[in-house]
Coordinates of N, CA, C and O in Angstrom, one line a residue:
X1 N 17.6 -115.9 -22.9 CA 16.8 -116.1 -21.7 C 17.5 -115.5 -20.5 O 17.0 -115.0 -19.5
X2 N 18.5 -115.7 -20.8 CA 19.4 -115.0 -19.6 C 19.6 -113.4 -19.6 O 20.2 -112.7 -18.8
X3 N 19.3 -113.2 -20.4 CA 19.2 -111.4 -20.4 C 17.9 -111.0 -19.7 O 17.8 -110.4 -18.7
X4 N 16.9 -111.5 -20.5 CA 15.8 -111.3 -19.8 C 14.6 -112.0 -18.8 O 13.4 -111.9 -18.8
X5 N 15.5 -112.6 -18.1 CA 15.5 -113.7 -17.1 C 14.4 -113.0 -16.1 O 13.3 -113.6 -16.0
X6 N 14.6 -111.6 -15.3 CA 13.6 -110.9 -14.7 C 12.5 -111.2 -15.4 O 11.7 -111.0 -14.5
X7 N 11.8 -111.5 -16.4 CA 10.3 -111.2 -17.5 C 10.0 -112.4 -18.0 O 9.0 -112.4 -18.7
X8 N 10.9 -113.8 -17.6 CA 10.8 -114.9 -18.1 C 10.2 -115.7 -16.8 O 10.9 -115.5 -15.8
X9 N 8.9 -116.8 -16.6 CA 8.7 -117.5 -15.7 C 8.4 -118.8 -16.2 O 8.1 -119.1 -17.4
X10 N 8.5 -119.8 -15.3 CA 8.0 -121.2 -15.9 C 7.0 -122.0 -15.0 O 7.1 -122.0 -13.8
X11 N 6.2 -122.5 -15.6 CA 5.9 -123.7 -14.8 C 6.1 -125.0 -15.0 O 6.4 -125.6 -16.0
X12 N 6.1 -125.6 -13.5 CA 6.8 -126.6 -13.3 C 5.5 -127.5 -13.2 O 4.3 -127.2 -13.1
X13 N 6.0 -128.5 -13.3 CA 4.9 -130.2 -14.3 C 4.4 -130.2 -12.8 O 5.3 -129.9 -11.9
X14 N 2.8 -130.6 -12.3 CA 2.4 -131.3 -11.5 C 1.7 -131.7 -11.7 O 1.3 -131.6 -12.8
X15 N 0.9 -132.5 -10.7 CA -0.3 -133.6 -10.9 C -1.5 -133.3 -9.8 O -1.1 -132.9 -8.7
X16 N -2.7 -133.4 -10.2 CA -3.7 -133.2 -9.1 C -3.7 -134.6 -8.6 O -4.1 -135.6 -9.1
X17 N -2.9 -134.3 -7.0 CA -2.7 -134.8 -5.8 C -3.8 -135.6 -5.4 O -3.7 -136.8 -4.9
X18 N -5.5 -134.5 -5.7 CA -6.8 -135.3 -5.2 C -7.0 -136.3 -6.2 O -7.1 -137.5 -5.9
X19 N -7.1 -135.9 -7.4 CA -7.5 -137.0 -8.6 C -7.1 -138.1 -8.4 O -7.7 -139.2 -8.1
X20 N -5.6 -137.8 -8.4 CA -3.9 -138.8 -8.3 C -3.9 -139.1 -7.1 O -2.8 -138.8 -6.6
X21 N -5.1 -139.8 -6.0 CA -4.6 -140.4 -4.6 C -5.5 -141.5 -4.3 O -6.7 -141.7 -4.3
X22 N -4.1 -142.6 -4.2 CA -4.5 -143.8 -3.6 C -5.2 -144.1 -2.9 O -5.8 -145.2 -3.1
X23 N -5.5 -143.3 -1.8 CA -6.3 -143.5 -0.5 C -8.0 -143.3 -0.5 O -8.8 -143.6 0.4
X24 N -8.3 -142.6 -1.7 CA -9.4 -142.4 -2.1 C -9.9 -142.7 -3.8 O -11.0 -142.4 -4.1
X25 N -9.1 -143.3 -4.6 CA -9.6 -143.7 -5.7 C -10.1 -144.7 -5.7 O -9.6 -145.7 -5.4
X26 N -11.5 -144.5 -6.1 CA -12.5 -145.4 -6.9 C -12.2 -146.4 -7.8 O -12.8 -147.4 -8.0
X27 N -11.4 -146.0 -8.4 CA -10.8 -146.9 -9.8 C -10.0 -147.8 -9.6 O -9.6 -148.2 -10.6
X28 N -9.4 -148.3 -8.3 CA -8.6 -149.1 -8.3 C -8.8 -150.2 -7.5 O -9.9 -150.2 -7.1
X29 N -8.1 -151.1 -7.2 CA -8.9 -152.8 -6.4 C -9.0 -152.2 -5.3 O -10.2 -152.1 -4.9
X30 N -8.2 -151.7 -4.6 CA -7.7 -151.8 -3.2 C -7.2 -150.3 -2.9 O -6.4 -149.8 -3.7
X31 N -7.8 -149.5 -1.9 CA -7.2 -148.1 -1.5 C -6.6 -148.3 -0.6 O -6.9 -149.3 0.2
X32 N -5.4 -147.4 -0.5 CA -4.1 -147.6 0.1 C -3.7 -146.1 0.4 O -4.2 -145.1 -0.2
X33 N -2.7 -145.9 1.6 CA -2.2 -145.1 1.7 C -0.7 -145.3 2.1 O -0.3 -146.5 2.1
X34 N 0.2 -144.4 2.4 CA 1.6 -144.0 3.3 C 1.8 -145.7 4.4 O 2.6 -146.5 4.6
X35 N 0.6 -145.4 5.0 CA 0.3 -146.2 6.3 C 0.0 -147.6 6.2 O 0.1 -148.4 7.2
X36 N -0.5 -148.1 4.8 CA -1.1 -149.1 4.6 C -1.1 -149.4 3.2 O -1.9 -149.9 2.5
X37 N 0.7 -148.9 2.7 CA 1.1 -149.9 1.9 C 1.3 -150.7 1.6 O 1.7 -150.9 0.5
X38 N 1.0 -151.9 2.6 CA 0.9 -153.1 2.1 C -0.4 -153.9 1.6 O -0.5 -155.2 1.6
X39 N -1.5 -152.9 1.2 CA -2.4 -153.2 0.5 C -1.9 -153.0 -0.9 O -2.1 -154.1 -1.5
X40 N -1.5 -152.3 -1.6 CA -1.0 -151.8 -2.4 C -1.0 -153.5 -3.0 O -1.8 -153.6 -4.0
X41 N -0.3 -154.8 -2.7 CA -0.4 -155.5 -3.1 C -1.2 -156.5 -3.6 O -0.9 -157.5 -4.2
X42 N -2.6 -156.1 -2.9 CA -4.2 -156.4 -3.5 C -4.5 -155.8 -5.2 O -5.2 -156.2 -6.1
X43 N -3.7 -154.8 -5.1 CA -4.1 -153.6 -6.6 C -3.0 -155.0 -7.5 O -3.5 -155.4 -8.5
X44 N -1.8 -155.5 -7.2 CA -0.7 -156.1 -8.4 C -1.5 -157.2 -8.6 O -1.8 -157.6 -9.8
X45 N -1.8 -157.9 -7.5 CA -2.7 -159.2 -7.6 C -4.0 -158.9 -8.6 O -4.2 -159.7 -9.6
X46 N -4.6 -158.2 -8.5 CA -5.8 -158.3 -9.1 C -5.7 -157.7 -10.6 O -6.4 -157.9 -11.6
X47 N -4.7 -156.9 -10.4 CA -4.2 -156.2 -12.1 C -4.2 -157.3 -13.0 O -4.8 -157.5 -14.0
X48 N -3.0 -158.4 -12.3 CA -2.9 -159.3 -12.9 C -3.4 -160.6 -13.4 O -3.0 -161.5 -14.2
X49 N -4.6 -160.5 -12.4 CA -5.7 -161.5 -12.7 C -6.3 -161.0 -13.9 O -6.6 -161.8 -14.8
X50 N -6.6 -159.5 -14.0 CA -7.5 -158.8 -14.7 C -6.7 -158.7 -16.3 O -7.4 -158.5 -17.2
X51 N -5.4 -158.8 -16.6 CA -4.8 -159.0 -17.6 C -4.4 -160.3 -17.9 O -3.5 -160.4 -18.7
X52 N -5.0 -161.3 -17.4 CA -4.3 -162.2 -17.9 C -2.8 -163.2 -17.4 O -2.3 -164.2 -17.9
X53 N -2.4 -162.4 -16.6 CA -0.9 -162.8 -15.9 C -1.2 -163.6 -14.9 O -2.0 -163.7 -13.9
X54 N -0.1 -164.5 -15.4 CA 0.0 -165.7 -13.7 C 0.5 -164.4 -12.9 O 1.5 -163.7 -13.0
X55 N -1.2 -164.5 -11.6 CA -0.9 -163.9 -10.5 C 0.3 -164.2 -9.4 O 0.3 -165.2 -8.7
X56 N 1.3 -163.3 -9.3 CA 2.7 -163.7 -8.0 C 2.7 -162.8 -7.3 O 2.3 -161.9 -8.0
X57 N 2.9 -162.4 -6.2 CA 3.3 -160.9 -5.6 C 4.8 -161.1 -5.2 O 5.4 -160.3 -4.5
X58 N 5.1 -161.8 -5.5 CA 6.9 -162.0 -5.2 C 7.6 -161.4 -6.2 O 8.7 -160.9 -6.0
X59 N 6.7 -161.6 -7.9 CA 7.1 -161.5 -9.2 C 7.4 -159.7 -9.7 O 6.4 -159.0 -9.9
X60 N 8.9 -159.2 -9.9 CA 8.3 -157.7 -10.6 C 7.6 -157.6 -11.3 O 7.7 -158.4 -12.3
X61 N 6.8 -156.9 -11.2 CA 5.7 -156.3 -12.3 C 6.2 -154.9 -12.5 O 6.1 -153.9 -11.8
X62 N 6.6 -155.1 -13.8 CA 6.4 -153.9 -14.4 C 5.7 -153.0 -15.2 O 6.0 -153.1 -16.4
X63 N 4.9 -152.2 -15.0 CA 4.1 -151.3 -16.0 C 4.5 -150.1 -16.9 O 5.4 -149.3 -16.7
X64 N 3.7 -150.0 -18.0 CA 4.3 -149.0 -18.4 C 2.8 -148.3 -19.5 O 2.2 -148.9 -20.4
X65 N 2.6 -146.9 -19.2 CA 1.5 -146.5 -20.0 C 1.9 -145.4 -20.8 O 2.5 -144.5 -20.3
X66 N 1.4 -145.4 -22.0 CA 3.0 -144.6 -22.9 C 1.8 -144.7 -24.4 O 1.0 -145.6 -24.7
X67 N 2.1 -143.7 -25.0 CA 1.9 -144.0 -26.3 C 2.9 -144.1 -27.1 O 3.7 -143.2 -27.3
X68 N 2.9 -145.5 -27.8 CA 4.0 -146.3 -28.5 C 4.4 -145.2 -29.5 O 3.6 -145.0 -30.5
X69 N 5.2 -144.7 -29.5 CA 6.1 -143.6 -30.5 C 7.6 -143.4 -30.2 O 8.0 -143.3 -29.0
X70 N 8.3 -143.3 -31.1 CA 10.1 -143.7 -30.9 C 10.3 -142.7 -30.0 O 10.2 -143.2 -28.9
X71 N 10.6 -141.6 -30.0 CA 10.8 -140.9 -28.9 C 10.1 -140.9 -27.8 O 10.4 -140.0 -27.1
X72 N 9.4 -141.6 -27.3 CA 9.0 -142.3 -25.9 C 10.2 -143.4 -25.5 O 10.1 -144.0 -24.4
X73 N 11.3 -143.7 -26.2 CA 12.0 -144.5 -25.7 C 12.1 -146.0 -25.7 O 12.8 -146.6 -24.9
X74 N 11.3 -146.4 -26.6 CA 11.1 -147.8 -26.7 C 11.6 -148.3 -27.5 O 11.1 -149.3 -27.8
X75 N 12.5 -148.0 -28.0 CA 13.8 -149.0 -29.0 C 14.6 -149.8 -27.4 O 14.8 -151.0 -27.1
X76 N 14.7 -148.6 -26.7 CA 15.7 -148.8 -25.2 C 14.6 -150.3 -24.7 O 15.0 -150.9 -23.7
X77 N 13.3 -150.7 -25.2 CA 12.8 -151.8 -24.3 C 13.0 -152.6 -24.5 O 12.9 -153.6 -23.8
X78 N 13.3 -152.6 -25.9 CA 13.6 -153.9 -26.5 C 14.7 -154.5 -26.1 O 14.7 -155.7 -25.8
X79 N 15.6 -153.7 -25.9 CA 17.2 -154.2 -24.9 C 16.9 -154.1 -24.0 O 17.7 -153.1 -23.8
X80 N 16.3 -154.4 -22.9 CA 15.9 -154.4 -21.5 C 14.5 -155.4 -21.3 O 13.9 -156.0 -20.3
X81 N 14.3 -155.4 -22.5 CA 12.6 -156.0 -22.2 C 12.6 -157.4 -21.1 O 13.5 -158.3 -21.2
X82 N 11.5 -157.3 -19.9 CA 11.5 -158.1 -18.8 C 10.0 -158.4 -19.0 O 8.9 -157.8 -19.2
X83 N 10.4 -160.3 -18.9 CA 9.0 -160.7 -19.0 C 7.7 -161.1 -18.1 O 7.0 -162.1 -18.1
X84 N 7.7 -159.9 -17.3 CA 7.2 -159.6 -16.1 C 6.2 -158.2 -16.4 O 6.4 -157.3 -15.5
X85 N 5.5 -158.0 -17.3 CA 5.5 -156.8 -17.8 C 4.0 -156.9 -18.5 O 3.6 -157.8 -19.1
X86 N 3.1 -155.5 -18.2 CA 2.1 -155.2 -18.6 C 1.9 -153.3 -18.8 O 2.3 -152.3 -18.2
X87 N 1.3 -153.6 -20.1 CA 1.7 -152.2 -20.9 C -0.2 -151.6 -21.3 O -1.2 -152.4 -21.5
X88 N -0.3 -150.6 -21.4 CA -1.3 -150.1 -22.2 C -0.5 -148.6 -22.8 O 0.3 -147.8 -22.4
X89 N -1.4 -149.0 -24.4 CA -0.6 -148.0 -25.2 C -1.2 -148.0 -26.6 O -2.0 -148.9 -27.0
X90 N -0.9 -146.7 -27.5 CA -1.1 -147.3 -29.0 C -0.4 -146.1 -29.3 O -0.3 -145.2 -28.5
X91 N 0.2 -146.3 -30.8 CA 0.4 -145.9 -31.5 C 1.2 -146.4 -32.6 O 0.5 -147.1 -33.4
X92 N 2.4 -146.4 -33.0 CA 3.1 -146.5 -34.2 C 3.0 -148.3 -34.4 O 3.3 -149.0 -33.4
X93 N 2.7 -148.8 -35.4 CA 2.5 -150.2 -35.7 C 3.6 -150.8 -35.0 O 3.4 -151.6 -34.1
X94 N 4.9 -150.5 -35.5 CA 6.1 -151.1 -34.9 C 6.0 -151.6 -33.8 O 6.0 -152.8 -33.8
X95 N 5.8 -150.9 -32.3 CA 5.7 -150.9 -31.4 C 4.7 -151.5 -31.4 O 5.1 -152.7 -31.6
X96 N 3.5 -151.7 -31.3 CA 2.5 -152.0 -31.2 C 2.7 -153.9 -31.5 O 2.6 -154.8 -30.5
X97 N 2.9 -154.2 -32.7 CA 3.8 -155.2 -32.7 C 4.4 -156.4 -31.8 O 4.2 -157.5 -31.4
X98 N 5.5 -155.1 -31.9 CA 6.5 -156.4 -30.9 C 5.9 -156.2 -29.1 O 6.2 -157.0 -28.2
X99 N 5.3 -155.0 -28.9 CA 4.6 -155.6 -27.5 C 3.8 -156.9 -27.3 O 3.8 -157.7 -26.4
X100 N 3.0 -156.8 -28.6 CA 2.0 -157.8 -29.3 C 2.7 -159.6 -29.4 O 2.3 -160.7 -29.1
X101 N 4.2 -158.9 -29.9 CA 4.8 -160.3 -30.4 C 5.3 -161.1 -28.6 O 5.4 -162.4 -28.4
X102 N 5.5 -160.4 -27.8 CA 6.4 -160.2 -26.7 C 5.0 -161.0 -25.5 O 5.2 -161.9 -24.7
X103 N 3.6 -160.3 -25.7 CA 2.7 -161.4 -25.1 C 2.4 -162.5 -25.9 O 1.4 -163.2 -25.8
X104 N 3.2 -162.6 -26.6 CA 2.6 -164.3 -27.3 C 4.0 -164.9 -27.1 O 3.9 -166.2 -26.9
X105 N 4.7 -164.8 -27.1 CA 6.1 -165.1 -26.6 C 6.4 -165.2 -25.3 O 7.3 -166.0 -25.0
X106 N 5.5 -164.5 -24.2 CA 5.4 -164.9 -22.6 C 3.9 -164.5 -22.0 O 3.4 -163.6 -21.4
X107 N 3.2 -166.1 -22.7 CA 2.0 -165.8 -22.3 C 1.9 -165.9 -20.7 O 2.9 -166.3 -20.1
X108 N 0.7 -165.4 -20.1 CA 0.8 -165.5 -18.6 C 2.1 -164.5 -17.7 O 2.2 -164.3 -16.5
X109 N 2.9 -164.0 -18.9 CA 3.7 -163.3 -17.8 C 3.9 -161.9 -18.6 O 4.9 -161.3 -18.3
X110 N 3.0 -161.4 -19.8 CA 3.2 -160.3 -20.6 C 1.9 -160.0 -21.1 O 1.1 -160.8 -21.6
X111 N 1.6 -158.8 -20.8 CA 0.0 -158.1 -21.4 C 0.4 -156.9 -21.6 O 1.2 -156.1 -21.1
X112 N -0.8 -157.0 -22.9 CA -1.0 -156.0 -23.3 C -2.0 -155.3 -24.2 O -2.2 -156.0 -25.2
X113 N -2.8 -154.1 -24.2 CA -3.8 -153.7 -24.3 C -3.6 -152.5 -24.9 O -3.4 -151.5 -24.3
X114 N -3.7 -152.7 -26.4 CA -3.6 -151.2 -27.5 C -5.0 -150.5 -27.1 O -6.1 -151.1 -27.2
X115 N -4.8 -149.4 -26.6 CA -6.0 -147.9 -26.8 C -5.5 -147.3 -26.1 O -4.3 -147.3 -26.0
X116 N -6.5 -146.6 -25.4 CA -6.6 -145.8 -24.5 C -8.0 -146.1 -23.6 O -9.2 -146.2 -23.8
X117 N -7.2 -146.0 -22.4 CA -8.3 -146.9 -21.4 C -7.9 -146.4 -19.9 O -7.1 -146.9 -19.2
X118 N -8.4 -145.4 -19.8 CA -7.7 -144.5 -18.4 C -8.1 -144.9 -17.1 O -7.4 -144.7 -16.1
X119 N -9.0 -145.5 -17.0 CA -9.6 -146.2 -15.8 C -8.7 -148.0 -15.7 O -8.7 -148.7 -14.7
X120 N -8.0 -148.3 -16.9 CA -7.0 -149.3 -16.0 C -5.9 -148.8 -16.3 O -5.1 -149.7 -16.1
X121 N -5.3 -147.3 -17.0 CA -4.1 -146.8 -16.4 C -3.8 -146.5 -15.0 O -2.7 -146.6 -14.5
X122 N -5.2 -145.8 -14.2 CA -5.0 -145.9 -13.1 C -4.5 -147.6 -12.3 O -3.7 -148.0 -11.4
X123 N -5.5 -148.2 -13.0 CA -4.8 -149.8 -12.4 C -3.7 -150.3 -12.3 O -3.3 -151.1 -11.5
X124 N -3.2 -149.9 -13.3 CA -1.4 -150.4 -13.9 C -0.2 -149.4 -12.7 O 0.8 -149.9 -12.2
X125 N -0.7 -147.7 -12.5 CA -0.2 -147.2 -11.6 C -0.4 -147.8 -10.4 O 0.7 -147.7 -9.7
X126 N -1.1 -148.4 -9.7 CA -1.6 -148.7 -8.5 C -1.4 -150.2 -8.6 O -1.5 -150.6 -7.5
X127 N -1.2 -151.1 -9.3 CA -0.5 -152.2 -9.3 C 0.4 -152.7 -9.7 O 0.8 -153.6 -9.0
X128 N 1.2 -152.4 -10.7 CA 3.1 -152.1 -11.0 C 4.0 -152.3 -9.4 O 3.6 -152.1 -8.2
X129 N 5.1 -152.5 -9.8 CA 6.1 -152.9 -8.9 C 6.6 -151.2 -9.1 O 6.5 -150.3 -8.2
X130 N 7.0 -151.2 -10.3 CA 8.1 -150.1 -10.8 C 7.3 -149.8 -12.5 O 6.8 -150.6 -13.3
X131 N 7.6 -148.6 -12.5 CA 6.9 -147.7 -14.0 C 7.8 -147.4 -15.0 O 8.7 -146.6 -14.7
X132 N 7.8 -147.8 -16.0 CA 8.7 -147.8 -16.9 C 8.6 -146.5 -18.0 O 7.7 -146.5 -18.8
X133 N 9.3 -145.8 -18.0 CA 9.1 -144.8 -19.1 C 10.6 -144.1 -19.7 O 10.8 -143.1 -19.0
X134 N 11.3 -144.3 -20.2 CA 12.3 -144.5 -21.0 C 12.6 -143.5 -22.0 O 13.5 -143.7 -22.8
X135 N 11.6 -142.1 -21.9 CA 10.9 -141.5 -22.4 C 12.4 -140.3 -23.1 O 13.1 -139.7 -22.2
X136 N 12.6 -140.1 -24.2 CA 14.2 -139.6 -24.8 C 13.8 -137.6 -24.3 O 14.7 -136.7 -24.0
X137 N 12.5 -137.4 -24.4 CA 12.6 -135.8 -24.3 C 11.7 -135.4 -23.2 O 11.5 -134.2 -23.0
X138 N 11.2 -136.5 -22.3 CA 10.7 -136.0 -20.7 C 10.6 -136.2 -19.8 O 9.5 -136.3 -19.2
X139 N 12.1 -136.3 -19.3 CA 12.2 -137.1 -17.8 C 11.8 -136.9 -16.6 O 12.0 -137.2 -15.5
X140 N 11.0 -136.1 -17.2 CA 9.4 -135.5 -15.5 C 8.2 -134.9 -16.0 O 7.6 -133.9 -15.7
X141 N 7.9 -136.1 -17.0 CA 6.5 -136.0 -17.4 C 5.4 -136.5 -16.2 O 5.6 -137.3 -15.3
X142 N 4.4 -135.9 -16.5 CA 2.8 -136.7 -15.4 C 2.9 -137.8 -15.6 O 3.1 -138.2 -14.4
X143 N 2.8 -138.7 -16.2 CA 3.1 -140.2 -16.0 C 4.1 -140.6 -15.1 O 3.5 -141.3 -14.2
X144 N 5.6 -140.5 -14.9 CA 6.0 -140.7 -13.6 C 5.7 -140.3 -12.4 O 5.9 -140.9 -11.3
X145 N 5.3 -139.0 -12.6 CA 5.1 -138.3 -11.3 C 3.4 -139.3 -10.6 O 3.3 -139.6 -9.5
X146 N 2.5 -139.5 -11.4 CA 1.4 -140.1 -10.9 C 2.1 -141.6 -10.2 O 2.3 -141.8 -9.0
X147 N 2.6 -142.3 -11.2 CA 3.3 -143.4 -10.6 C 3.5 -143.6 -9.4 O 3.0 -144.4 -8.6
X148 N 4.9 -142.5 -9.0 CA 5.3 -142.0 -7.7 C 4.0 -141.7 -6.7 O 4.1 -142.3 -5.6
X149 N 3.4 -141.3 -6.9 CA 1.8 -140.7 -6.5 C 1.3 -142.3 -5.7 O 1.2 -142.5 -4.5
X150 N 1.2 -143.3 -6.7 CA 0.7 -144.7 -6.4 C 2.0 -145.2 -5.8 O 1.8 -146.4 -5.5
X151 N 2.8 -144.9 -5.5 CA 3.9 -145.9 -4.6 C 4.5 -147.0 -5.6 O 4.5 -148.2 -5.2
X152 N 4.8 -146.4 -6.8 CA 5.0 -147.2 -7.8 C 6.0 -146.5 -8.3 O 5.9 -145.3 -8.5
X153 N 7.4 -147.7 -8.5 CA 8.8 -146.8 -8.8 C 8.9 -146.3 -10.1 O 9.2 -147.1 -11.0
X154 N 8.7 -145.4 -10.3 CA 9.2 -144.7 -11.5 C 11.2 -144.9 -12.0 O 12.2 -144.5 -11.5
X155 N 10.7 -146.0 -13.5 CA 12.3 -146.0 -14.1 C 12.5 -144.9 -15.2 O 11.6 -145.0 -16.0
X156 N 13.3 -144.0 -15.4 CA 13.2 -143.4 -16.4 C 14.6 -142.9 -16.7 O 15.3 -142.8 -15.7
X157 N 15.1 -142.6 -18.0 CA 15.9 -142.4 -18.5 C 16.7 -141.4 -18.8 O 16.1 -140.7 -19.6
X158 N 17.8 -140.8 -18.4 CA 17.8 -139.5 -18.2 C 18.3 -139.1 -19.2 O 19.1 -139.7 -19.9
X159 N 17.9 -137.4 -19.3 CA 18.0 -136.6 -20.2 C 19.3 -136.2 -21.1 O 19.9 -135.4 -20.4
X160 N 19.7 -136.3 -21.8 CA 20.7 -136.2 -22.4 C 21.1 -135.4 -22.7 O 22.1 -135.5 -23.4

């Protein structure tokens, strides 16, 4: 690559800004912006009514929207796992599982919701404390970066 570096270009990961903005999505409890961040915590309250979670706004909430597969980094949750936590996801049974095992183990303070369900991934970005992705091969995938987008901390795991 370095020989022929002049003839080589890349692109770099981004997110549509319009789709991906708080201040104008439809899909979420409460629109918010820069200015009026502190709505932002109408979207955690109601996420969490809407899953099932004793509603707190004091409480981290953490989100995380991921399809459950080992290289997404979820062995690393199990050693970290916080029972403050709402997930949508599917894939590998394992996973699937112990997210499974983990809301019955902290009911009222753990959800979760196997598919794919894009209209309350936006919810989980826009009401999350902090975004969980742990992810072993993409530490600047569109999933964090939307997060960031919603004023929602992106945690992620760096590259190795």
């Amino acid at each position: 690559l370095n020989a022929k570096g002049d003839r080589v270009i890349g692109i770099l990961n981004g997110i549509d800004v319009e789709a991906n903005n708080p201040a104008t999505d439809e899909g979420i409890y409460q629109k918010y912006d820069v200015k009026t961040l502190e709505k932002k915590k109408v979207n955690k309250l109601e996420l969490m009514k809407e899953m099932g979670l004793e509603p707190d706004e004091n409480r981290l909430l953490i989100g995380m929207v991921s399809r459950l597969v080992d290289h997404k980094g979820l062995d690393l949750v199990r050693y970290i796992f916080h029972d403050s936590f709402v997930l949508l996801g599917s894939g590998d049974a394992e996973y699937e599982n112990f997210f499974c095992e983990m809301q019955n183990r902290y009911p009222g303070r753990v959800a979760v919701r196997i598919g794919f369900i894009p209209s309350l991934s936006k919810k989980i970005y826009a009401g999350a404390d902090a975004f969980l992705m742990p992810s072993k091969s993409e530490p600047c995938g569109l999933a964090q970066m939307v997060a960031a987008r919603y004023g929602t901390l992106p945690i992620v795991k760096q590259a190795a």
